[in-house]
Short mmCIF file of C-alpha atoms in Angstrom, two decimals:
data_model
loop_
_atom_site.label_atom_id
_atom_site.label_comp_id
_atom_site.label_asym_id
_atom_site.label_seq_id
_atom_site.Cartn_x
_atom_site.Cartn_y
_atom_site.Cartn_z
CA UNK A 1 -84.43 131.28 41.38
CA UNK A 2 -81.14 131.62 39.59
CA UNK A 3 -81.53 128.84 37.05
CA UNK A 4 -84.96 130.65 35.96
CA UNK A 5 -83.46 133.91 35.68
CA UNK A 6 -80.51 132.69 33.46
CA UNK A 7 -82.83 130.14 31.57
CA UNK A 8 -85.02 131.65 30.26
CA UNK A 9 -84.40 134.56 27.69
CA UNK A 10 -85.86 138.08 28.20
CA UNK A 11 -88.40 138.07 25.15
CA UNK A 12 -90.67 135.42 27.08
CA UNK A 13 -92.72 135.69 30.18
CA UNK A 14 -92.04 131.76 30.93
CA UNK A 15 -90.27 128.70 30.83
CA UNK A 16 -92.76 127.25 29.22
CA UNK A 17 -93.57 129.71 26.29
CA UNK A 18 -89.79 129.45 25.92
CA UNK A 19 -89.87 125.68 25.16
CA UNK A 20 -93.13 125.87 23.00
CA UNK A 21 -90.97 128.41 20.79
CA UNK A 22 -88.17 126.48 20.83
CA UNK A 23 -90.02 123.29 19.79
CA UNK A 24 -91.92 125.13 17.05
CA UNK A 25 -89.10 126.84 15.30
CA UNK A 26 -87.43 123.11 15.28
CA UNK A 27 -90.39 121.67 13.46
CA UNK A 28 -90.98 124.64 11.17
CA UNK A 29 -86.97 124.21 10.35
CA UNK A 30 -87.45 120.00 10.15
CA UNK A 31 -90.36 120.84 7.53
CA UNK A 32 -88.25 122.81 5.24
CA UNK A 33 -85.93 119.72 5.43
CA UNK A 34 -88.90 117.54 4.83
CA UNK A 35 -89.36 119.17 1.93
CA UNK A 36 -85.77 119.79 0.38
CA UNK A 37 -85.28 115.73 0.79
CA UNK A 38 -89.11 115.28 -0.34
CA UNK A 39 -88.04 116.76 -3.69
CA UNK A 40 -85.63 114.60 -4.19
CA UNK A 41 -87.06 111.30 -3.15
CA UNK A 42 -89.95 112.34 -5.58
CA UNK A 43 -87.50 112.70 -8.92
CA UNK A 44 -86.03 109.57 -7.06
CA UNK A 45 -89.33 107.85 -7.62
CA UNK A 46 -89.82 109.23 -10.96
CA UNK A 47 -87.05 108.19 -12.87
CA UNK A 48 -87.39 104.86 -11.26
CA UNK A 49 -90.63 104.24 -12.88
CA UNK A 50 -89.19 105.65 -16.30
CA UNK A 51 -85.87 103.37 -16.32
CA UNK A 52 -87.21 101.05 -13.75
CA UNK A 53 -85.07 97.97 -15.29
CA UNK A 54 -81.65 100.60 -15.76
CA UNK A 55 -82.41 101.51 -11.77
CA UNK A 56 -82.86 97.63 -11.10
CA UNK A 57 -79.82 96.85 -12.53
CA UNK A 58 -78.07 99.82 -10.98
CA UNK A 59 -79.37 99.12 -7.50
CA UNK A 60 -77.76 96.11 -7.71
CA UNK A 61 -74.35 97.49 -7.69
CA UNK A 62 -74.69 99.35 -3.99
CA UNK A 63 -73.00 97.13 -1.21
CA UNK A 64 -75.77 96.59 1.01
CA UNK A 65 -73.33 95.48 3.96
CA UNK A 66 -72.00 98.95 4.02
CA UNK A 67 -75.68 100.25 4.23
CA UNK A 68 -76.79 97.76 6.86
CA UNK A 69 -73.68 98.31 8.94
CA UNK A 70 -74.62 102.15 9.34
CA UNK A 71 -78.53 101.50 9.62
CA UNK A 72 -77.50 99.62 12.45
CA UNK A 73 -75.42 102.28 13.55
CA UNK A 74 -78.21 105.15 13.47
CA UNK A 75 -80.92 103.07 15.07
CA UNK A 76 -78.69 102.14 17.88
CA UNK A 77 -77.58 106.22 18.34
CA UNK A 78 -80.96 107.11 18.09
CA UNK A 79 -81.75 105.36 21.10
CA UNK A 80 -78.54 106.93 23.24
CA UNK A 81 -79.77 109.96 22.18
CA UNK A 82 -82.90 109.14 23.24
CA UNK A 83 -81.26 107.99 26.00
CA UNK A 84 -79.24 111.49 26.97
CA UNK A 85 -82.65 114.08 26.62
CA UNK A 86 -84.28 111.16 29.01
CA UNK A 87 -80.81 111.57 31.02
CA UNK A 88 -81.13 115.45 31.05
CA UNK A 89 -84.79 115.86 32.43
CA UNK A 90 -83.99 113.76 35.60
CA UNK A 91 -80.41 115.94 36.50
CA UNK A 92 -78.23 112.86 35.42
CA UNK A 93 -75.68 115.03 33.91
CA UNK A 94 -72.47 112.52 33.71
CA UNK A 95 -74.89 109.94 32.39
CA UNK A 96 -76.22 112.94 29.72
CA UNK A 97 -72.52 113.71 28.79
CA UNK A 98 -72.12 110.06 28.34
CA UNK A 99 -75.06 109.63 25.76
CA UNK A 100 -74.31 112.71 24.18
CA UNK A 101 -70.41 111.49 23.68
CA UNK A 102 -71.92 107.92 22.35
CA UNK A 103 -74.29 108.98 20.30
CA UNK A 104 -71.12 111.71 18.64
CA UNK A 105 -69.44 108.51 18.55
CA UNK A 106 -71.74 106.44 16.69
CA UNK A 107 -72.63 109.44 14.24
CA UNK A 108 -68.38 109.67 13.35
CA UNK A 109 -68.44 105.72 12.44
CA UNK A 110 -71.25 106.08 10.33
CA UNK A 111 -68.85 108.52 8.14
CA UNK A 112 -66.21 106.26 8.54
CA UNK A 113 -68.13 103.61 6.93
CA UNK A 114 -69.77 106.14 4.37
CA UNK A 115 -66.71 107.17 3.45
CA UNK A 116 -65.32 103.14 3.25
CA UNK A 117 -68.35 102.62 1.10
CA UNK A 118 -67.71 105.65 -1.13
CA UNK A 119 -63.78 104.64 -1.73
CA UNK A 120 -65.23 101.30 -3.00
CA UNK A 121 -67.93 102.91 -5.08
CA UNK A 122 -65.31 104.91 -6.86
CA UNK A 123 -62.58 101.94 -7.59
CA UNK A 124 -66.00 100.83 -9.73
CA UNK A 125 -66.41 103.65 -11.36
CA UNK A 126 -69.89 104.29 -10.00
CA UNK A 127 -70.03 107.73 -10.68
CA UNK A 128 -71.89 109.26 -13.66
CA UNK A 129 -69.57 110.41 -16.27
CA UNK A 130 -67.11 109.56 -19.21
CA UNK A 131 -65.60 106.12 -17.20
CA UNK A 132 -68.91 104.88 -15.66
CA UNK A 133 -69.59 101.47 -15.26
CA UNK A 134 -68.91 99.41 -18.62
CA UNK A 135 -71.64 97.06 -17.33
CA UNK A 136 -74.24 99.31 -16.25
CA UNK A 137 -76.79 100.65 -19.37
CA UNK A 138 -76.63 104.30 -19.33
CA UNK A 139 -79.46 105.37 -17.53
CA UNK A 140 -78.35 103.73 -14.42
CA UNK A 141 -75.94 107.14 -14.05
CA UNK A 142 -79.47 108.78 -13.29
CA UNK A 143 -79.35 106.68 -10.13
CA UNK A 144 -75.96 106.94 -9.18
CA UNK A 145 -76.31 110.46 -9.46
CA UNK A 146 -78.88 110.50 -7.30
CA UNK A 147 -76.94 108.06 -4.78
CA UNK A 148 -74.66 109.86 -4.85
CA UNK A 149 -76.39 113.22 -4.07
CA UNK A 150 -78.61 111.58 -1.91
CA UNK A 151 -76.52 109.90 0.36
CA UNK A 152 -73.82 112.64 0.88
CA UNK A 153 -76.61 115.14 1.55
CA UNK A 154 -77.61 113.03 3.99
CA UNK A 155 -73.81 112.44 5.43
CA UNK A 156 -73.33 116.46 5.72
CA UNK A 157 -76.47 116.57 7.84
CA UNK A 158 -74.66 114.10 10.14
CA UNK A 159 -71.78 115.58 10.35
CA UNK A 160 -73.70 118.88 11.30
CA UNK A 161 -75.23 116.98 14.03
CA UNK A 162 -72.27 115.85 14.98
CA UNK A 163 -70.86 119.39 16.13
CA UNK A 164 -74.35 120.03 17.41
CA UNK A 165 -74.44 117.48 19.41
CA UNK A 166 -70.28 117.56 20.21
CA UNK A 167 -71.66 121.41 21.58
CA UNK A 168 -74.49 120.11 23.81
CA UNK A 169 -71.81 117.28 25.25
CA UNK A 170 -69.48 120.57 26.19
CA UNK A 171 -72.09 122.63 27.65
CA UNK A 172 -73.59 119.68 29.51
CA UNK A 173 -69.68 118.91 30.98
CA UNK A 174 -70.32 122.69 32.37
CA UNK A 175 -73.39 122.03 34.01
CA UNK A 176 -75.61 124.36 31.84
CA UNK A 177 -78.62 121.94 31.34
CA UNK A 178 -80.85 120.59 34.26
CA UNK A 179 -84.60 119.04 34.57
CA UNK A 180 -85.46 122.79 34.46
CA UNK A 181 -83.63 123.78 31.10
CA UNK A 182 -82.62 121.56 29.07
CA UNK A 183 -84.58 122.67 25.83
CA UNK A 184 -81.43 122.88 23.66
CA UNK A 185 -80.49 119.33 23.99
CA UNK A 186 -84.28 117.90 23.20
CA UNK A 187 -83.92 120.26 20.30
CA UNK A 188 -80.87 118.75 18.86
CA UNK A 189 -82.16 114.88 20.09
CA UNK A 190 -85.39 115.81 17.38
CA UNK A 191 -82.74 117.00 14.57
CA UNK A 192 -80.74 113.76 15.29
CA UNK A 193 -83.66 111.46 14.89
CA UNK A 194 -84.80 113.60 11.48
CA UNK A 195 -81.61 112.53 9.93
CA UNK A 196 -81.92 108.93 11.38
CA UNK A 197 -85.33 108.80 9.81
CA UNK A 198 -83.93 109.68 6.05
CA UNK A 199 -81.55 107.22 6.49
CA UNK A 200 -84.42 104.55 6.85
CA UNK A 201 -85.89 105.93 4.15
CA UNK A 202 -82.72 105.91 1.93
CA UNK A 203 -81.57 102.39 2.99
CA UNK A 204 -84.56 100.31 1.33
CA UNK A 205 -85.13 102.83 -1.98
CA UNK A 206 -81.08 102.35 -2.59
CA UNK A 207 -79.70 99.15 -1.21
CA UNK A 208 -83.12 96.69 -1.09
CA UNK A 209 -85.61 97.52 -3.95
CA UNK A 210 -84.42 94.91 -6.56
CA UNK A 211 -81.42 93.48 -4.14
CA UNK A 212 -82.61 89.68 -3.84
CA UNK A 213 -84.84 90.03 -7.40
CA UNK A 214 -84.31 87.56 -10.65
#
């Protein structure tokens, strides 16, 4: 079978080894991710509970329509992404190209927005330094900094799956994936929904805790 012989590389004796490699380098990859964010979620946590009233106050300052706008946006591309790998098992390749193109779509407005949000987050002066916020007490920079680190962390891992995903959309155009091999693009569909899921972490820790509080 042609597809088999171009499929599936030389170093494995089948399909299916192929895809259990594939899957576990993925996860071993997503844990070291789980672990660079992990670190900072923990100081996150810690410096909350040290200037918990500073990082109340602070947390008050983040414009939670911006934030709910591009949760919104993530959980709806996680499901056209969900949507393309789904699309890619049964041989539905203009429908895969589709999803792939939507969910590359969805990914650039959540910059957009990012970026909206970040523009008004400046005019503030909501970034730590010599001309932060006048109304802010001073440890509430430990929390922008962190927002700030945070959150564009989080938007270069986007934009990374972005041109993954931008790649899969080409090769799928060229017919290179099928119900036989089509590893690649459930590989990029599990990076996709790792950044979706720090996003619903990051959402509630930065724009809710405190929000609606006395």
């Amino acid at each position: 079978m042609a597809e088999a012989r171009t499929a599936l590389a030389e170093q494995f004796d089948s399909m299916e080894q192929q895809v259990e490699a594939s899957t576990l380098g993925m996860w071993t990859f997503l844990a070291t991710e789980v672990l660079f964010f992990g670190g900072m979620f923990m100081g996150y946590v810690t410096y909350r509970h040290v200037y918990y009233a500073a990082f109340a106050e602070a947390s008050r300052h983040t414009i939670v329509l911006y934030g709910t706008i591009n949760t919104a946006i993530l959980l709806s591309s996680s499901l056209t992404m969900a949507m393309a790998v789904h699309s890619a098992a049964h041989d539905r390749r203009k429908a895969l190209v589709r999803y792939l193109m939507v969910t590359v779509f969805l990914g650039c407005c959540f910059l957009v927005i990012k970026g909206l949000e970040y523009h008004d987050d400046l005019k503030e002066n909501l970034w730590p330094g010599r001309h932060f916020h006048a109304g802010l007490p001073p440890q509430a920079q430990i929390f922008w900094f962190l927002y700030w680190a945070m959150t564009g962390l989080h938007a270069l891992h986007v934009t990374v799956g972005i041109v993954l995903l931008s790649i899969m959309g080409w090769m799928a155009s060229r017919g290179r994936f099928s119900s036989y091999y089509h590893t690649p693009v459930e590989m990029s569909g599990l990076y996709w929904h790792f950044v979706d899921i720090v996003w619903i972490y990051l959402y509630p820790l930065l724009y809710l805790i405190n929000r609606f509080s006395a």
